Amino acid sequence: MSAATFERGYNALKEQIDAPIASFFSSCVRCGICAEACLFFTETGDPKYTPIYKLEPLRKVWEQEYTLLGKFKALFGLAQKLTDAELAEWKELIYNGCTLCGRCSMVCPVGNDLVYMIRRAREGMVAAGHAPEGLINASKRAVTTGSPMGIKLPALQAQIKHVEKDTGLKIPVDEVGVEYMVLLSSMEIINFPEYLEAIAKIMQQAGKTWTIASAAFEATNSGIQIGAADIARELVSRVVTAAEKLQVKTVISPECGHAYTAIRWEGPNLIGRPFTFKVQHILEVLDEFRQQGKLKTSGFDSNRLTFHDPCQLVRRGGVVEQPRHLLKMIASNFVEMSDHGKMNWCCGGGGGHSAIEEAHELRTQVFQRKKTQLEELKVEKLVTACANCRIVMEEGFEAYEMPMPIVGLTEMLAKHLATSNESN
Amino acid sequence: MSKYPTIGESLRHQGISRRDFLKFCTAVASILALPAAMIPKIAEALESTPRQSAIWLSFQECTGCTESLTRSHAPTLEGLIFDLISLDYHHTLQAAAGTAAESAREAAMQGNKGNYLVIVDGSIPLGNPGYSTIAGISNVDMLKEVVAGAKAVVAVGTCAAYGGIPHAAPNPTGAVSVDSLITDKPIINIPGCPPIPLVIAGVVAHFVTFGQLPNLDSLKRPHSFFGQTIHDRCYRRPFYDKGLFAETFDDEGAKQGWCLYKLGCKGPVTYNACATTKWNDGVSFPIESGHGCLGCSEPNFWDAGGFYKPLSVPINGVIKATTGYALAAGAAVGAASGALNRLKRSQARQNHETVTITDLERNQK
Ligand code: SF4
Ligand code: SF4
Ligand code: SF4
Ligand code: SF4
């Protein structure tokens, strides 16, 4: 039977070092600016959470395997080879101490894409057997059951029945040749069925055809979070096969930010060819409906509320303006957080972090960042567009006893959908 | 002992808290490219260091360099610099004028003999001394007099560093750079027309914190900011590598963001940090706004054969034959080690065993 070994991990790190990574390491000027961008550093004050420091094992491999200086150093015994113990030690930094939020990549004065590197470093950790148990189990479930939370088709079918009963609308499954194929995240299926309900209503109002694929309804990709391209590829291929079989024009990524990154940006690279369909985030689709005059709302929410930008949407995905346009249709007292948009602070639980049991305490600690942002604003309500952010922030609110409702933007819009003769 | 208050004292005097002081030290550390762990050490050093006396001399210039510095952004660099130094004379910025201004300069020179920093912008005319004078003193006389008691000289901007625009052919005033007149003091050049404010701040902060100038290259520029060309760091570089060039400023290629090489971009021979630090609070830099680099931080940039002429047309005096050989040799070494590294990576790829869910853990022994 195969198993993870240090040698496999070392080889994987060697494999990951491409031209961008080599040039990033050689151009780092050690300014430490990335530290200030990372919530793990700002909230703990511990310099070991400086993003570039989290990459020390990968840097060592680069220096020793690919640079002249590194080879000299090794020759004269000036440099120590990377050891398994070091990898074990860095597990805490690479997984528990990073949510792949990408804020550090935004500030590096020499343009180093740090989060790209951390994502790559995880490949080595996985192959060496140093991935956290929570993520390993999620990946196993994703591959065997189709969902990281172990949700199988019958569970979805049961939810579909509920939603159909509540709304009187039919939820199309496996329809061929429709415009949109809608993906869901397990969190949405189990914790927030309102999402599916919202989609059904909005699609109905907009007069669009859509479907869910029974062979690939789950969008979250544990392979990306744990850092195993092989597993990520397997999961992405399922979606691609289903979408191509159903001949849909567009696949809609659910609110979940990492799901979007996985299918939209990493997807085609993983399978090594362009998709035959388009991929859009649900908010991009909704904003298009709005522009086409196909999204009509009525009434305004007058609570003082703000929007939490999911990291993967704003920083990796460029979905910044869409939620604002949409919110303005239905909220009369919308205020922006400090650092909103592409510099927004992470909820503290992205990148698979929320699946890491032993990182719970640290997650609560770094949530203080969001807490501070929200306290400055004195809002009554928080809107976001990622089921994972939502759960993480709900837990944070609980820990700090901050009673504040959080809603998903899609479902909030659905609540304000106009019936045929009224609209804003 | 200096008559100046220490930096710590002077910040406290302005009502700056300990926490803000540490933030200030963090800003200093970051422009000096030091790790976060150094911050307490910097704090300790700055707490007891007196503010550095500095005399700023402006000669044949357009005030763009001073503008560049005072228009800079967060963490307000000019604020930061002015907290680190005591700017005892700067005729554009100071309130005093005429005799009062000149006596401030003399007082600073006497009071800090051997210890003050001279910052110069503008070139010095050697033609008729009357071409540029301050308080009736010619630029060359004032430079020599002030530098005599200085600890080091910072030549800010291309005019002070290499002569700049006044030096352009036919150089009617006989303009020269600072380092062609001063040979007995440490000099650092921060070229650029104008120079990047962060670089000025970084150099001054380095000098105050460590009492000496940072590492310099052969043109006396700080390595940390002038180590690479604009081209090395240009985000349009992938197009250059693919041979995709805009041919005019409004063709399809220009709209697609292709490389501006054929439109005269001097990025490949220009050492500066614009492509990474950018301008106006990191908003963009010329190439990002659709115009090639002019090469403003290089010697003779004004005479380098036309801003819109592509580089492959040889430029007299800028690229010498030796650079060509060095480039060729460098490229060969680079190519060889690049090939080895590629081999290594492809071997690593061959050794890749597909990761499945059965091998996420170690074997239990
Ligand atoms: S990606 Fe986010 S969490 Fe990870 S190191 Fe960068 S700033 Fe920190
Ligand atoms: S911000 Fe960039 S240059 Fe600075 S330490 Fe981090 S990776 Fe290095
Ligand atoms: S635009 Fe200029 S600096 Fe950028 S790649 Fe082209 S030639 Fe190089
Ligand atoms: S891009 Fe070139 S011309 Fe422009 S400021 Fe920088 S060095 Fe000077």
PDB file of N, CA and C in Angstrom, chain A residues 302-388:
ATOM      1  N   SER A 302     -33.953  48.224   6.396  1.00  0.00           N
ATOM      2  CA  SER A 302     -33.467  49.514   6.908  1.00  0.00           C
ATOM      3  C   SER A 302     -32.469  49.358   8.046  1.00  0.00           C
ATOM      4  N   ASN A 303     -32.107  48.114   8.361  1.00  0.00           N
ATOM      5  CA  ASN A 303     -31.074  47.928   9.386  1.00  0.00           C
ATOM      6  C   ASN A 303     -29.767  48.549   8.945  1.00  0.00           C
ATOM      7  N   ARG A 304     -28.988  49.024   9.936  1.00  0.00           N
ATOM      8  CA  ARG A 304     -27.641  49.449   9.608  1.00  0.00           C
ATOM      9  C   ARG A 304     -26.831  48.168   9.404  1.00  0.00           C
ATOM     10  N   LEU A 305     -26.379  47.944   8.176  1.00  0.00           N
ATOM     11  CA  LEU A 305     -25.691  46.682   7.901  1.00  0.00           C
ATOM     12  C   LEU A 305     -24.443  46.889   7.040  1.00  0.00           C
ATOM     13  N   THR A 306     -23.585  45.869   7.087  1.00  0.00           N
ATOM     14  CA  THR A 306     -22.370  45.950   6.284  1.00  0.00           C
ATOM     15  C   THR A 306     -22.144  44.622   5.579  1.00  0.00           C
ATOM     16  N   PHE A 307     -21.166  44.613   4.666  1.00  0.00           N
ATOM     17  CA  PHE A 307     -20.911  43.415   3.867  1.00  0.00           C
ATOM     18  C   PHE A 307     -19.500  42.898   4.129  1.00  0.00           C
ATOM     19  N   HIS A 308     -19.410  41.616   4.453  1.00  0.00           N
ATOM     20  CA  HIS A 308     -18.084  40.997   4.615  1.00  0.00           C
ATOM     21  C   HIS A 308     -17.659  40.398   3.272  1.00  0.00           C
ATOM     22  N   ASP A 309     -16.596  40.913   2.704  1.00  0.00           N
ATOM     23  CA  ASP A 309     -16.101  40.392   1.422  1.00  0.00           C
ATOM     24  C   ASP A 309     -15.348  39.090   1.647  1.00  0.00           C
ATOM     25  N   PRO A 310     -15.827  37.975   1.107  1.00  0.00           N
ATOM     26  CA  PRO A 310     -15.045  36.735   1.214  1.00  0.00           C
ATOM     27  C   PRO A 310     -13.728  36.888   0.442  1.00  0.00           C
ATOM     28  N   CYS A 311     -12.626  36.495   1.078  1.00  0.00           N
ATOM     29  CA  CYS A 311     -11.287  36.716   0.501  1.00  0.00           C
ATOM     30  C   CYS A 311     -11.185  36.240  -0.945  1.00  0.00           C
ATOM     31  N   GLN A 312     -11.657  35.020  -1.169  1.00  0.00           N
ATOM     32  CA  GLN A 312     -11.446  34.441  -2.498  1.00  0.00           C
ATOM     33  C   GLN A 312     -12.223  35.178  -3.575  1.00  0.00           C
ATOM     34  N   LEU A 313     -13.280  35.862  -3.180  1.00  0.00           N
ATOM     35  CA  LEU A 313     -14.059  36.586  -4.184  1.00  0.00           C
ATOM     36  C   LEU A 313     -13.380  37.876  -4.574  1.00  0.00           C
ATOM     37  N   VAL A 314     -12.951  38.641  -3.578  1.00  0.00           N
ATOM     38  CA  VAL A 314     -12.405  39.949  -3.913  1.00  0.00           C
ATOM     39  C   VAL A 314     -10.959  39.875  -4.374  1.00  0.00           C
ATOM     40  N   ARG A 315     -10.151  39.081  -3.680  1.00  0.00           N
ATOM     41  CA  ARG A 315      -8.723  39.116  -4.012  1.00  0.00           C
ATOM     42  C   ARG A 315      -8.365  38.216  -5.180  1.00  0.00           C
ATOM     43  N   ARG A 316      -8.849  36.978  -5.155  1.00  0.00           N
ATOM     44  CA  ARG A 316      -8.481  36.095  -6.254  1.00  0.00           C
ATOM     45  C   ARG A 316      -9.492  36.221  -7.390  1.00  0.00           C
ATOM     46  N   GLY A 317     -10.712  36.633  -7.060  1.00  0.00           N
ATOM     47  CA  GLY A 317     -11.759  36.557  -8.069  1.00  0.00           C
ATOM     48  C   GLY A 317     -12.206  37.861  -8.689  1.00  0.00           C
ATOM     49  N   GLY A 318     -11.880  38.986  -8.071  1.00  0.00           N
ATOM     50  CA  GLY A 318     -12.281  40.267  -8.638  1.00  0.00           C
ATOM     51  C   GLY A 318     -13.769  40.557  -8.557  1.00  0.00           C
ATOM     52  N   VAL A 319     -14.505  39.820  -7.721  1.00  0.00           N
ATOM     53  CA  VAL A 319     -15.935  40.107  -7.562  1.00  0.00           C
ATOM     54  C   VAL A 319     -16.072  41.129  -6.428  1.00  0.00           C
ATOM     55  N   VAL A 320     -15.958  42.401  -6.778  1.00  0.00           N
ATOM     56  CA  VAL A 320     -15.957  43.448  -5.759  1.00  0.00           C
ATOM     57  C   VAL A 320     -17.197  44.326  -5.865  1.00  0.00           C
ATOM     58  N   GLU A 321     -17.482  44.762  -7.070  1.00  0.00           N
ATOM     59  CA  GLU A 321     -18.577  45.714  -7.244  1.00  0.00           C
ATOM     60  C   GLU A 321     -19.956  45.052  -7.218  1.00  0.00           C
ATOM     61  N   GLN A 322     -20.022  43.823  -7.720  1.00  0.00           N
ATOM     62  CA  GLN A 322     -21.316  43.156  -7.845  1.00  0.00           C
ATOM     63  C   GLN A 322     -22.123  43.135  -6.550  1.00  0.00           C
ATOM     64  N   PRO A 323     -21.532  42.673  -5.428  1.00  0.00           N
ATOM     65  CA  PRO A 323     -22.362  42.644  -4.216  1.00  0.00           C
ATOM     66  C   PRO A 323     -22.852  44.028  -3.823  1.00  0.00           C
ATOM     67  N   ARG A 324     -22.056  45.057  -4.119  1.00  0.00           N
ATOM     68  CA  ARG A 324     -22.474  46.410  -3.737  1.00  0.00           C
ATOM     69  C   ARG A 324     -23.676  46.863  -4.560  1.00  0.00           C
ATOM     70  N   HIS A 325     -23.601  46.582  -5.874  1.00  0.00           N
ATOM     71  CA  HIS A 325     -24.748  46.932  -6.711  1.00  0.00           C
ATOM     72  C   HIS A 325     -26.004  46.236  -6.200  1.00  0.00           C
ATOM     73  N   LEU A 326     -25.841  44.952  -5.864  1.00  0.00           N
ATOM     74  CA  LEU A 326     -26.998  44.166  -5.459  1.00  0.00           C
ATOM     75  C   LEU A 326     -27.554  44.654  -4.120  1.00  0.00           C
ATOM     76  N   LEU A 327     -26.621  44.929  -3.188  1.00  0.00           N
ATOM     77  CA  LEU A 327     -27.065  45.379  -1.872  1.00  0.00           C
ATOM     78  C   LEU A 327     -27.828  46.696  -1.955  1.00  0.00           C
ATOM     79  N   LYS A 328     -27.361  47.568  -2.824  1.00  0.00           N
ATOM     80  CA  LYS A 328     -28.011  48.877  -2.919  1.00  0.00           C
ATOM     81  C   LYS A 328     -29.467  48.762  -3.373  1.00  0.00           C
ATOM     82  N   MET A 329     -29.798  47.617  -4.017  1.00  0.00           N
ATOM     83  CA  MET A 329     -31.182  47.442  -4.442  1.00  0.00           C
ATOM     84  C   MET A 329     -32.119  47.196  -3.263  1.00  0.00           C
ATOM     85  N   ILE A 330     -31.541  46.674  -2.174  1.00  0.00           N
ATOM     86  CA  ILE A 330     -32.441  46.202  -1.111  1.00  0.00           C
ATOM     87  C   ILE A 330     -32.077  46.689   0.288  1.00  0.00           C
ATOM     88  N   ALA A 331     -30.991  47.434   0.425  1.00  0.00           N
ATOM     89  CA  ALA A 331     -30.611  47.899   1.766  1.00  0.00           C
ATOM     90  C   ALA A 331     -30.513  49.414   1.747  1.00  0.00           C
ATOM     91  N   SER A 332     -31.162  50.070   2.705  1.00  0.00           N
ATOM     92  CA  SER A 332     -31.160  51.527   2.680  1.00  0.00           C
ATOM     93  C   SER A 332     -30.106  52.106   3.612  1.00  0.00           C
ATOM     94  N   ASN A 333     -29.512  51.243   4.421  1.00  0.00           N
ATOM     95  CA  ASN A 333     -28.554  51.769   5.398  1.00  0.00           C
ATOM     96  C   ASN A 333     -27.282  50.923   5.389  1.00  0.00           C
ATOM     97  N   PHE A 334     -26.702  50.837   4.192  1.00  0.00           N
ATOM     98  CA  PHE A 334     -25.514  49.990   4.000  1.00  0.00           C
ATOM     99  C   PHE A 334     -24.254  50.811   4.233  1.00  0.00           C
ATOM    100  N   VAL A 335     -23.394  50.322   5.109  1.00  0.00           N
ATOM    101  CA  VAL A 335     -22.125  51.033   5.350  1.00  0.00           C
ATOM    102  C   VAL A 335     -20.956  50.097   5.060  1.00  0.00           C
ATOM    103  N   GLU A 336     -19.822  50.684   4.701  1.00  0.00           N
ATOM    104  CA  GLU A 336     -18.652  49.874   4.374  1.00  0.00           C
ATOM    105  C   GLU A 336     -17.734  49.728   5.586  1.00  0.00           C
ATOM    106  N   MET A 337     -17.159  48.552   5.718  1.00  0.00           N
ATOM    107  CA  MET A 337     -16.137  48.322   6.739  1.00  0.00           C
ATOM    108  C   MET A 337     -14.845  49.014   6.339  1.00  0.00           C
ATOM    109  N   SER A 338     -13.990  49.290   7.315  1.00  0.00           N
ATOM    110  CA  SER A 338     -12.649  49.752   6.954  1.00  0.00           C
ATOM    111  C   SER A 338     -12.008  48.615   6.161  1.00  0.00           C
ATOM    112  N   ASP A 339     -11.115  48.940   5.254  1.00  0.00           N
ATOM    113  CA  ASP A 339     -10.422  47.904   4.463  1.00  0.00           C
ATOM    114  C   ASP A 339     -11.368  47.026   3.648  1.00  0.00           C
ATOM    115  N   HIS A 340     -12.548  47.519   3.317  1.00  0.00           N
ATOM    116  CA  HIS A 340     -13.466  46.668   2.577  1.00  0.00           C
ATOM    117  C   HIS A 340     -12.949  46.430   1.158  1.00  0.00           C
ATOM    118  N   GLY A 341     -13.607  45.532   0.444  1.00  0.00           N
ATOM    119  CA  GLY A 341     -13.176  45.238  -0.918  1.00  0.00           C
ATOM    120  C   GLY A 341     -11.924  44.389  -0.907  1.00  0.00           C
ATOM    121  N   LYS A 342     -11.022  44.685  -1.816  1.00  0.00           N
ATOM    122  CA  LYS A 342      -9.922  43.734  -2.001  1.00  0.00           C
ATOM    123  C   LYS A 342      -8.934  43.665  -0.842  1.00  0.00           C
ATOM    124  N   MET A 343      -9.000  44.602   0.090  1.00  0.00           N
ATOM    125  CA  MET A 343      -8.133  44.471   1.262  1.00  0.00           C
ATOM    126  C   MET A 343      -8.891  43.998   2.501  1.00  0.00           C
ATOM    127  N   ASN A 344     -10.080  43.468   2.326  1.00  0.00           N
ATOM    128  CA  ASN A 344     -10.843  43.065   3.500  1.00  0.00           C
ATOM    129  C   ASN A 344     -10.101  41.982   4.289  1.00  0.00           C
ATOM    130  N   TRP A 345     -10.347  41.975   5.590  1.00  0.00           N
ATOM    131  CA  TRP A 345      -9.715  40.970   6.438  1.00  0.00           C
ATOM    132  C   TRP A 345     -10.512  39.676   6.387  1.00  0.00           C
ATOM    133  N   CYS A 346      -9.770  38.586   6.454  1.00  0.00           N
ATOM    134  CA  CYS A 346     -10.358  37.244   6.423  1.00  0.00           C
ATOM    135  C   CYS A 346     -11.212  37.013   7.668  1.00  0.00           C
ATOM    136  N   CYS A 347     -12.240  36.163   7.532  1.00  0.00           N
ATOM    137  CA  CYS A 347     -13.050  35.801   8.693  1.00  0.00           C
ATOM    138  C   CYS A 347     -12.230  34.958   9.658  1.00  0.00           C
ATOM    139  N   GLY A 348     -11.163  34.368   9.160  1.00  0.00           N
ATOM    140  CA  GLY A 348     -10.298  33.557  10.016  1.00  0.00           C
ATOM    141  C   GLY A 348     -10.476  32.066   9.809  1.00  0.00           C
ATOM    142  N   GLY A 349     -11.366  31.689   8.879  1.00  0.00           N
ATOM    143  CA  GLY A 349     -11.619  30.261   8.739  1.00  0.00           C
ATOM    144  C   GLY A 349     -11.580  29.739   7.324  1.00  0.00           C
ATOM    145  N   GLY A 350     -10.989  30.502   6.394  1.00  0.00           N
ATOM    146  CA  GLY A 350     -10.921  30.050   5.005  1.00  0.00           C
ATOM    147  C   GLY A 350      -9.833  29.007   4.803  1.00  0.00           C
ATOM    148  N   GLY A 351      -9.679  28.577   3.545  1.00  0.00           N
ATOM    149  CA  GLY A 351      -8.568  27.686   3.188  1.00  0.00           C
ATOM    150  C   GLY A 351      -8.597  26.362   3.915  1.00  0.00           C
ATOM    151  N   GLY A 352      -9.802  25.922   4.297  1.00  0.00           N
ATOM    152  CA  GLY A 352      -9.894  24.645   4.993  1.00  0.00           C
ATOM    153  C   GLY A 352      -9.687  24.778   6.492  1.00  0.00           C
ATOM    154  N   HIS A 353      -9.376  25.986   6.939  1.00  0.00           N
ATOM    155  CA  HIS A 353      -9.075  26.202   8.356  1.00  0.00           C
ATOM    156  C   HIS A 353     -10.209  25.715   9.241  1.00  0.00           C
ATOM    157  N   SER A 354     -11.443  25.961   8.805  1.00  0.00           N
ATOM    158  CA  SER A 354     -12.568  25.622   9.678  1.00  0.00           C
ATOM    159  C   SER A 354     -12.703  24.116   9.869  1.00  0.00           C
ATOM    160  N   ALA A 355     -11.988  23.323   9.050  1.00  0.00           N
ATOM    161  CA  ALA A 355     -12.046  21.880   9.230  1.00  0.00           C
ATOM    162  C   ALA A 355     -10.960  21.387  10.187  1.00  0.00           C
ATOM    163  N   ILE A 356     -10.103  22.305  10.625  1.00  0.00           N
ATOM    164  CA  ILE A 356      -8.996  21.881  11.497  1.00  0.00           C
ATOM    165  C   ILE A 356      -9.400  22.078  12.956  1.00  0.00           C
ATOM    166  N   GLU A 357      -9.755  20.991  13.562  1.00  0.00           N
ATOM    167  CA  GLU A 357     -10.245  20.993  14.937  1.00  0.00           C
ATOM    168  C   GLU A 357      -9.269  21.708  15.886  1.00  0.00           C
ATOM    169  N   GLU A 358      -7.995  21.262  15.814  1.00  0.00           N
ATOM    170  CA  GLU A 358      -7.034  21.743  16.805  1.00  0.00           C
ATOM    171  C   GLU A 358      -6.684  23.218  16.625  1.00  0.00           C
ATOM    172  N   ALA A 359      -7.171  23.832  15.545  1.00  0.00           N
ATOM    173  CA  ALA A 359      -6.869  25.256  15.343  1.00  0.00           C
ATOM    174  C   ALA A 359      -7.995  26.150  15.840  1.00  0.00           C
ATOM    175  N   HIS A 360      -8.947  25.525  16.520  1.00  0.00           N
ATOM    176  CA  HIS A 360     -10.140  26.279  16.930  1.00  0.00           C
ATOM    177  C   HIS A 360      -9.813  27.508  17.781  1.00  0.00           C
ATOM    178  N   GLU A 361      -8.923  27.298  18.757  1.00  0.00           N
ATOM    179  CA  GLU A 361      -8.603  28.383  19.673  1.00  0.00           C
ATOM    180  C   GLU A 361      -7.958  29.564  18.930  1.00  0.00           C
ATOM    181  N   LEU A 362      -7.019  29.217  18.061  1.00  0.00           N
ATOM    182  CA  LEU A 362      -6.329  30.251  17.281  1.00  0.00           C
ATOM    183  C   LEU A 362      -7.326  30.990  16.391  1.00  0.00           C
ATOM    184  N   ARG A 363      -8.267  30.231  15.834  1.00  0.00           N
ATOM    185  CA  ARG A 363      -9.274  30.823  14.959  1.00  0.00           C
ATOM    186  C   ARG A 363     -10.090  31.855  15.736  1.00  0.00           C
ATOM    187  N   THR A 364     -10.436  31.500  16.960  1.00  0.00           N
ATOM    188  CA  THR A 364     -11.200  32.433  17.779  1.00  0.00           C
ATOM    189  C   THR A 364     -10.357  33.672  18.085  1.00  0.00           C
ATOM    190  N   GLN A 365      -9.089  33.439  18.355  1.00  0.00           N
ATOM    191  CA  GLN A 365      -8.216  34.576  18.660  1.00  0.00           C
ATOM    192  C   GLN A 365      -8.128  35.543  17.480  1.00  0.00           C
ATOM    193  N   VAL A 366      -7.914  35.007  16.268  1.00  0.00           N
ATOM    194  CA  VAL A 366      -7.736  35.922  15.129  1.00  0.00           C
ATOM    195  C   VAL A 366      -9.068  36.539  14.680  1.00  0.00           C
ATOM    196  N   PHE A 367     -10.165  35.979  15.165  1.00  0.00           N
ATOM    197  CA  PHE A 367     -11.457  36.575  14.819  1.00  0.00           C
ATOM    198  C   PHE A 367     -11.584  37.992  15.381  1.00  0.00           C
ATOM    199  N   GLN A 368     -10.726  38.300  16.346  1.00  0.00           N
ATOM    200  CA  GLN A 368     -10.756  39.653  16.904  1.00  0.00           C
ATOM    201  C   GLN A 368     -10.595  40.726  15.844  1.00  0.00           C
ATOM    202  N   ARG A 369      -9.950  40.362  14.760  1.00  0.00           N
ATOM    203  CA  ARG A 369      -9.764  41.319  13.677  1.00  0.00           C
ATOM    204  C   ARG A 369     -11.129  41.755  13.131  1.00  0.00           C
ATOM    205  N   LYS A 370     -11.942  40.747  12.828  1.00  0.00           N
ATOM    206  CA  LYS A 370     -13.272  41.028  12.290  1.00  0.00           C
ATOM    207  C   LYS A 370     -14.099  41.749  13.338  1.00  0.00           C
ATOM    208  N   LYS A 371     -13.939  41.303  14.568  1.00  0.00           N
ATOM    209  CA  LYS A 371     -14.690  41.898  15.679  1.00  0.00           C
ATOM    210  C   LYS A 371     -14.396  43.400  15.729  1.00  0.00           C
ATOM    211  N   THR A 372     -13.130  43.749  15.680  1.00  0.00           N
ATOM    212  CA  THR A 372     -12.747  45.164  15.734  1.00  0.00           C
ATOM    213  C   THR A 372     -13.358  45.928  14.572  1.00  0.00           C
ATOM    214  N   GLN A 373     -13.270  45.350  13.378  1.00  0.00           N
ATOM    215  CA  GLN A 373     -13.827  46.020  12.198  1.00  0.00           C
ATOM    216  C   GLN A 373     -15.312  46.294  12.390  1.00  0.00           C
ATOM    217  N   LEU A 374     -16.016  45.284  12.934  1.00  0.00           N
ATOM    218  CA  LEU A 374     -17.459  45.434  13.081  1.00  0.00           C
ATOM    219  C   LEU A 374     -17.809  46.411  14.191  1.00  0.00           C
ATOM    220  N   GLU A 375     -17.022  46.369  15.262  1.00  0.00           N
ATOM    221  CA  GLU A 375     -17.317  47.270  16.373  1.00  0.00           C
ATOM    222  C   GLU A 375     -17.161  48.731  15.984  1.00  0.00           C
ATOM    223  N   GLU A 376     -16.176  48.988  15.126  1.00  0.00           N
ATOM    224  CA  GLU A 376     -15.984  50.366  14.655  1.00  0.00           C
ATOM    225  C   GLU A 376     -17.256  50.893  13.998  1.00  0.00           C
ATOM    226  N   LEU A 377     -17.988  49.973  13.346  1.00  0.00           N
ATOM    227  CA  LEU A 377     -19.122  50.390  12.523  1.00  0.00           C
ATOM    228  C   LEU A 377     -20.438  50.463  13.259  1.00  0.00           C
ATOM    229  N   LYS A 378     -20.512  49.728  14.351  1.00  0.00           N
ATOM    230  CA  LYS A 378     -21.762  49.651  15.124  1.00  0.00           C
ATOM    231  C   LYS A 378     -22.943  49.253  14.224  1.00  0.00           C
ATOM    232  N   VAL A 379     -22.809  48.132  13.557  1.00  0.00           N
ATOM    233  CA  VAL A 379     -23.901  47.697  12.681  1.00  0.00           C
ATOM    234  C   VAL A 379     -24.813  46.708  13.403  1.00  0.00           C
ATOM    235  N   GLU A 380     -25.997  46.533  12.858  1.00  0.00           N
ATOM    236  CA  GLU A 380     -26.957  45.612  13.466  1.00  0.00           C
ATOM    237  C   GLU A 380     -26.988  44.281  12.739  1.00  0.00           C
ATOM    238  N   LYS A 381     -26.408  44.261  11.542  1.00  0.00           N
ATOM    239  CA  LYS A 381     -26.564  43.074  10.728  1.00  0.00           C
ATOM    240  C   LYS A 381     -25.345  42.943   9.817  1.00  0.00           C
ATOM    241  N   LEU A 382     -25.008  41.674   9.524  1.00  0.00           N
ATOM    242  CA  LEU A 382     -23.861  41.434   8.662  1.00  0.00           C
ATOM    243  C   LEU A 382     -24.322  40.593   7.477  1.00  0.00           C
ATOM    244  N   VAL A 383     -23.945  41.034   6.275  1.00  0.00           N
ATOM    245  CA  VAL A 383     -24.290  40.271   5.081  1.00  0.00           C
ATOM    246  C   VAL A 383     -22.986  39.728   4.506  1.00  0.00           C
ATOM    247  N   THR A 384     -23.024  38.524   3.990  1.00  0.00           N
ATOM    248  CA  THR A 384     -21.825  38.015   3.329  1.00  0.00           C
ATOM    249  C   THR A 384     -22.250  37.131   2.160  1.00  0.00           C
ATOM    250  N   ALA A 385     -21.269  36.525   1.499  1.00  0.00           N
ATOM    251  CA  ALA A 385     -21.602  35.689   0.355  1.00  0.00           C
ATOM    252  C   ALA A 385     -20.732  34.450   0.358  1.00  0.00           C
ATOM    253  N   CYS A 386     -20.644  33.800   1.495  1.00  0.00           N
ATOM    254  CA  CYS A 386     -19.881  32.559   1.590  1.00  0.00           C
ATOM    255  C   CYS A 386     -20.375  31.816   2.814  1.00  0.00           C
ATOM    256  N   ALA A 387     -20.856  30.608   2.608  1.00  0.00           N
ATOM    257  CA  ALA A 387     -21.422  29.841   3.719  1.00  0.00           C
ATOM    258  C   ALA A 387     -20.366  29.535   4.764  1.00  0.00           C
ATOM    259  N   ASN A 388     -19.125  29.372   4.317  1.00  0.00           N
ATOM    260  CA  ASN A 388     -18.072  29.065   5.270  1.00  0.00           C
ATOM    261  C   ASN A 388     -17.756  30.273   6.142  1.00  0.00           C
TER     262      ASN A 388
END
